[in-house]
GROMACS .gro file of C-alpha atoms in nm:
model
  195
    1UNK     CA    1  -1.853  -1.806  -1.318
    2UNK     CA    2  -1.728  -2.160  -1.249
    3UNK     CA    3  -1.471  -2.326  -1.023
    4UNK     CA    4  -1.136  -2.361  -1.161
    5UNK     CA    5  -1.074  -2.736  -1.230
    6UNK     CA    6  -0.797  -2.950  -1.136
    7UNK     CA    7  -0.515  -2.980  -1.414
    8UNK     CA    8  -0.503  -2.852  -1.746
    9UNK     CA    9  -0.737  -2.549  -1.797
   10UNK     CA   10  -0.900  -2.444  -2.102
   11UNK     CA   11  -1.078  -2.129  -2.066
   12UNK     CA   12  -1.406  -2.033  -2.231
   13UNK     CA   13  -1.658  -1.773  -2.218
   14UNK     CA   14  -1.727  -1.828  -1.832
   15UNK     CA   15  -1.470  -1.723  -1.585
   16UNK     CA   16  -1.254  -1.960  -1.444
   17UNK     CA   17  -1.174  -1.910  -1.067
   18UNK     CA   18  -0.956  -2.167  -0.837
   19UNK     CA   19  -1.150  -2.283  -0.559
   20UNK     CA   20  -0.906  -2.101  -0.296
   21UNK     CA   21  -0.970  -1.775  -0.480
   22UNK     CA   22  -1.193  -1.510  -0.305
   23UNK     CA   23  -1.386  -1.302  -0.555
   24UNK     CA   24  -1.638  -1.057  -0.374
   25UNK     CA   25  -1.882  -0.823  -0.533
   26UNK     CA   26  -1.644  -0.815  -0.861
   27UNK     CA   27  -1.754  -0.871  -1.257
   28UNK     CA   28  -1.526  -1.125  -1.441
   29UNK     CA   29  -1.524  -1.083  -1.809
   30UNK     CA   30  -1.515  -1.392  -2.093
   31UNK     CA   31  -1.227  -1.612  -2.091
   32UNK     CA   32  -1.049  -1.497  -1.751
   33UNK     CA   33  -0.882  -1.679  -1.525
   34UNK     CA   34  -0.846  -1.618  -1.135
   35UNK     CA   35  -0.566  -1.840  -0.995
   36UNK     CA   36  -0.559  -1.990  -0.650
   37UNK     CA   37  -0.505  -1.757  -0.317
   38UNK     CA   38  -0.637  -1.439  -0.502
   39UNK     CA   39  -0.856  -1.188  -0.348
   40UNK     CA   40  -1.071  -0.972  -0.574
   41UNK     CA   41  -1.304  -0.712  -0.418
   42UNK     CA   42  -1.520  -0.492  -0.612
   43UNK     CA   43  -1.300  -0.494  -0.899
   44UNK     CA   44  -1.375  -0.574  -1.255
   45UNK     CA   45  -1.136  -0.830  -1.472
   46UNK     CA   46  -1.169  -0.728  -1.842
   47UNK     CA   47  -1.211  -1.007  -2.104
   48UNK     CA   48  -0.910  -1.245  -2.168
   49UNK     CA   49  -0.713  -1.093  -1.879
   50UNK     CA   50  -0.590  -1.314  -1.567
   51UNK     CA   51  -0.461  -1.281  -1.205
   52UNK     CA   52  -0.167  -1.547  -1.132
   53UNK     CA   53  -0.166  -1.696  -0.801
   54UNK     CA   54  -0.153  -1.466  -0.476
   55UNK     CA   55  -0.291  -1.136  -0.620
   56UNK     CA   56  -0.474  -0.897  -0.398
   57UNK     CA   57  -0.688  -0.672  -0.602
   58UNK     CA   58  -0.913  -0.435  -0.458
   59UNK     CA   59  -1.150  -0.137  -0.614
   60UNK     CA   60  -0.987  -0.171  -0.953
   61UNK     CA   61  -1.061  -0.180  -1.315
   62UNK     CA   62  -0.871  -0.406  -1.490
   63UNK     CA   63  -0.881  -0.372  -1.898
   64UNK     CA   64  -0.878  -0.653  -2.154
   65UNK     CA   65  -0.578  -0.906  -2.201
   66UNK     CA   66  -0.414  -0.765  -1.870
   67UNK     CA   67  -0.130  -1.023  -1.739
   68UNK     CA   68  -0.086  -1.001  -1.380
   69UNK     CA   69   0.179  -1.225  -1.248
   70UNK     CA   70   0.196  -1.380  -0.876
   71UNK     CA   71   0.170  -1.178  -0.572
   72UNK     CA   72   0.058  -0.839  -0.726
   73UNK     CA   73  -0.120  -0.590  -0.526
   74UNK     CA   74  -0.352  -0.362  -0.720
   75UNK     CA   75  -0.503  -0.088  -0.512
   76UNK     CA   76  -0.394  -0.132  -0.152
   77UNK     CA   77  -0.457   0.103   0.129
   78UNK     CA   78  -0.270   0.398   0.125
   79UNK     CA   79  -0.381   0.587   0.434
   80UNK     CA   80  -0.418   0.957   0.384
   81UNK     CA   81  -0.216   1.085   0.683
   82UNK     CA   82  -0.267   1.457   0.561
   83UNK     CA   83  -0.655   1.452   0.592
   84UNK     CA   84  -0.859   1.496   0.889
   85UNK     CA   85  -0.931   1.115   0.883
   86UNK     CA   86  -0.734   0.806   0.752
   87UNK     CA   87  -1.089   0.612   0.720
   88UNK     CA   88  -1.132   0.436   0.389
   89UNK     CA   89  -1.426   0.654   0.326
   90UNK     CA   90  -1.172   0.934   0.223
   91UNK     CA   91  -1.002   0.735  -0.046
   92UNK     CA   92  -1.251   0.452  -0.177
   93UNK     CA   93  -1.446   0.673  -0.377
   94UNK     CA   94  -1.241   0.650  -0.682
   95UNK     CA   95  -1.131   0.337  -0.862
   96UNK     CA   96  -0.775   0.225  -0.988
   97UNK     CA   97  -0.750   0.184  -1.344
   98UNK     CA   98  -0.549  -0.090  -1.563
   99UNK     CA   99  -0.521  -0.051  -1.917
  100UNK     CA  100  -0.553  -0.311  -2.209
  101UNK     CA  101  -0.266  -0.589  -2.220
  102UNK     CA  102  -0.076  -0.477  -1.930
  103UNK     CA  103   0.159  -0.706  -1.774
  104UNK     CA  104   0.239  -0.674  -1.393
  105UNK     CA  105   0.572  -0.843  -1.311
  106UNK     CA  106   0.564  -0.977  -0.988
  107UNK     CA  107   0.505  -0.758  -0.673
  108UNK     CA  108   0.434  -0.390  -0.726
  109UNK     CA  109   0.192  -0.142  -0.588
  110UNK     CA  110   0.002   0.172  -0.670
  111UNK     CA  111   0.093   0.463  -0.429
  112UNK     CA  112  -0.211   0.665  -0.504
  113UNK     CA  113  -0.474   0.691  -0.792
  114UNK     CA  114  -0.295   0.633  -1.104
  115UNK     CA  115  -0.375   0.534  -1.492
  116UNK     CA  116  -0.144   0.272  -1.650
  117UNK     CA  117  -0.194   0.271  -2.000
  118UNK     CA  118  -0.208  -0.054  -2.229
  119UNK     CA  119   0.080  -0.298  -2.237
  120UNK     CA  120   0.266  -0.147  -1.981
  121UNK     CA  121   0.527  -0.391  -1.804
  122UNK     CA  122   0.589  -0.312  -1.434
  123UNK     CA  123   0.899  -0.450  -1.236
  124UNK     CA  124   0.899  -0.633  -0.928
  125UNK     CA  125   0.886  -0.422  -0.597
  126UNK     CA  126   0.760  -0.093  -0.790
  127UNK     CA  127   0.538   0.144  -0.661
  128UNK     CA  128   0.356   0.345  -0.939
  129UNK     CA  129   0.318   0.694  -0.806
  130UNK     CA  130   0.218   0.852  -1.126
  131UNK     CA  131   0.049   0.781  -1.465
  132UNK     CA  132   0.250   0.537  -1.710
  133UNK     CA  133   0.207   0.611  -2.050
  134UNK     CA  134   0.129   0.313  -2.326
  135UNK     CA  135   0.410   0.032  -2.409
  136UNK     CA  136   0.622   0.165  -2.137
  137UNK     CA  137   0.839  -0.074  -1.893
  138UNK     CA  138   0.873   0.073  -1.556
  139UNK     CA  139   1.031  -0.018  -1.208
  140UNK     CA  140   1.152   0.103  -0.908
  141UNK     CA  141   1.051   0.290  -0.576
  142UNK     CA  142   0.912   0.519  -0.682
  143UNK     CA  143   0.860   0.375  -1.052
  144UNK     CA  144   1.067   0.537  -1.313
  145UNK     CA  145   1.068   0.461  -1.692
  146UNK     CA  146   1.303   0.223  -1.765
  147UNK     CA  147   1.231   0.245  -2.176
  148UNK     CA  148   0.959   0.220  -2.405
  149UNK     CA  149   0.837  -0.122  -2.558
  150UNK     CA  150   0.836   0.017  -2.905
  151UNK     CA  151   0.945   0.322  -3.109
  152UNK     CA  152   0.660   0.606  -3.090
  153UNK     CA  153   0.549   0.531  -3.460
  154UNK     CA  154   0.466   0.151  -3.374
  155UNK     CA  155   0.316   0.261  -3.019
  156UNK     CA  156   0.110   0.496  -3.217
  157UNK     CA  157  -0.012   0.227  -3.467
  158UNK     CA  158  -0.080   0.008  -3.188
  159UNK     CA  159  -0.301   0.243  -3.045
  160UNK     CA  160  -0.491   0.293  -3.351
  161UNK     CA  161  -0.544  -0.090  -3.423
  162UNK     CA  162  -0.695  -0.137  -3.042
  163UNK     CA  163  -0.676  -0.543  -3.138
  164UNK     CA  164  -0.771  -0.580  -2.769
  165UNK     CA  165  -1.121  -0.446  -2.889
  166UNK     CA  166  -1.145  -0.705  -3.154
  167UNK     CA  167  -1.421  -0.947  -3.139
  168UNK     CA  168  -1.353  -1.314  -3.006
  169UNK     CA  169  -1.384  -1.461  -3.349
  170UNK     CA  170  -1.158  -1.236  -3.504
  171UNK     CA  171  -0.898  -1.249  -3.234
  172UNK     CA  172  -0.923  -1.655  -3.305
  173UNK     CA  173  -0.873  -1.624  -3.639
  174UNK     CA  174  -0.545  -1.387  -3.591
  175UNK     CA  175  -0.401  -1.591  -3.340
  176UNK     CA  176  -0.151  -1.761  -3.552
  177UNK     CA  177  -0.042  -1.402  -3.672
  178UNK     CA  178  -0.001  -1.288  -3.304
  179UNK     CA  179   0.246  -1.598  -3.244
  180UNK     CA  180   0.456  -1.570  -3.559
  181UNK     CA  181   0.432  -1.228  -3.718
  182UNK     CA  182   0.678  -0.958  -3.584
  183UNK     CA  183   0.539  -0.616  -3.488
  184UNK     CA  184   0.583  -0.435  -3.805
  185UNK     CA  185   0.446  -0.729  -4.020
  186UNK     CA  186   0.134  -0.781  -3.781
  187UNK     CA  187   0.062  -0.397  -3.817
  188UNK     CA  188   0.082  -0.418  -4.176
  189UNK     CA  189  -0.153  -0.688  -4.229
  190UNK     CA  190  -0.407  -0.607  -3.981
  191UNK     CA  191  -0.420  -0.232  -4.075
  192UNK     CA  192  -0.196  -0.031  -3.797
  193UNK     CA  193  -0.153   0.241  -4.071
  194UNK     CA  194   0.191   0.389  -4.097
  195UNK     CA  195   0.218   0.750  -4.010
   0.00000   0.00000   0.00000
């Protein structure tokens, strides 16, 4: 891990961490970035993922390519008032999961142990209290489905393709197509077989 340089950042195999970020007992993947004023405690950040400024992440596993916007809290304390004790030993036994290529928009929190599918968009101020399927857009308190990002056949093709698991060299070669092709053309070119 190297300190985040001032000015423009060109990401590389070593994680880039801003000097004001506090990363403790955590694992950061290749081509990752943690911006200013973030706190990351006993968590993992998958390859190519980033945390924007002011994030608070505790006891979470964040997948590859996840885009976490400013001031997002993942894994905040939810004291279990129904248990004999509210001490953290009663709720730190499980980790939060955050799928590949997720996009957390502004401040949101999980109210309990939930799974968030890949490439989910979570709205500002949302409280995620139940599992969210892949390619969903959710928001509100509690979070509810706003809409699916793609029709079911496209979602299934993307999940089979699993481009987030591609090696770096292959991703680099495909980068122009990520930027220029629409979703159907991209899937046709890279083998997301039609149903």
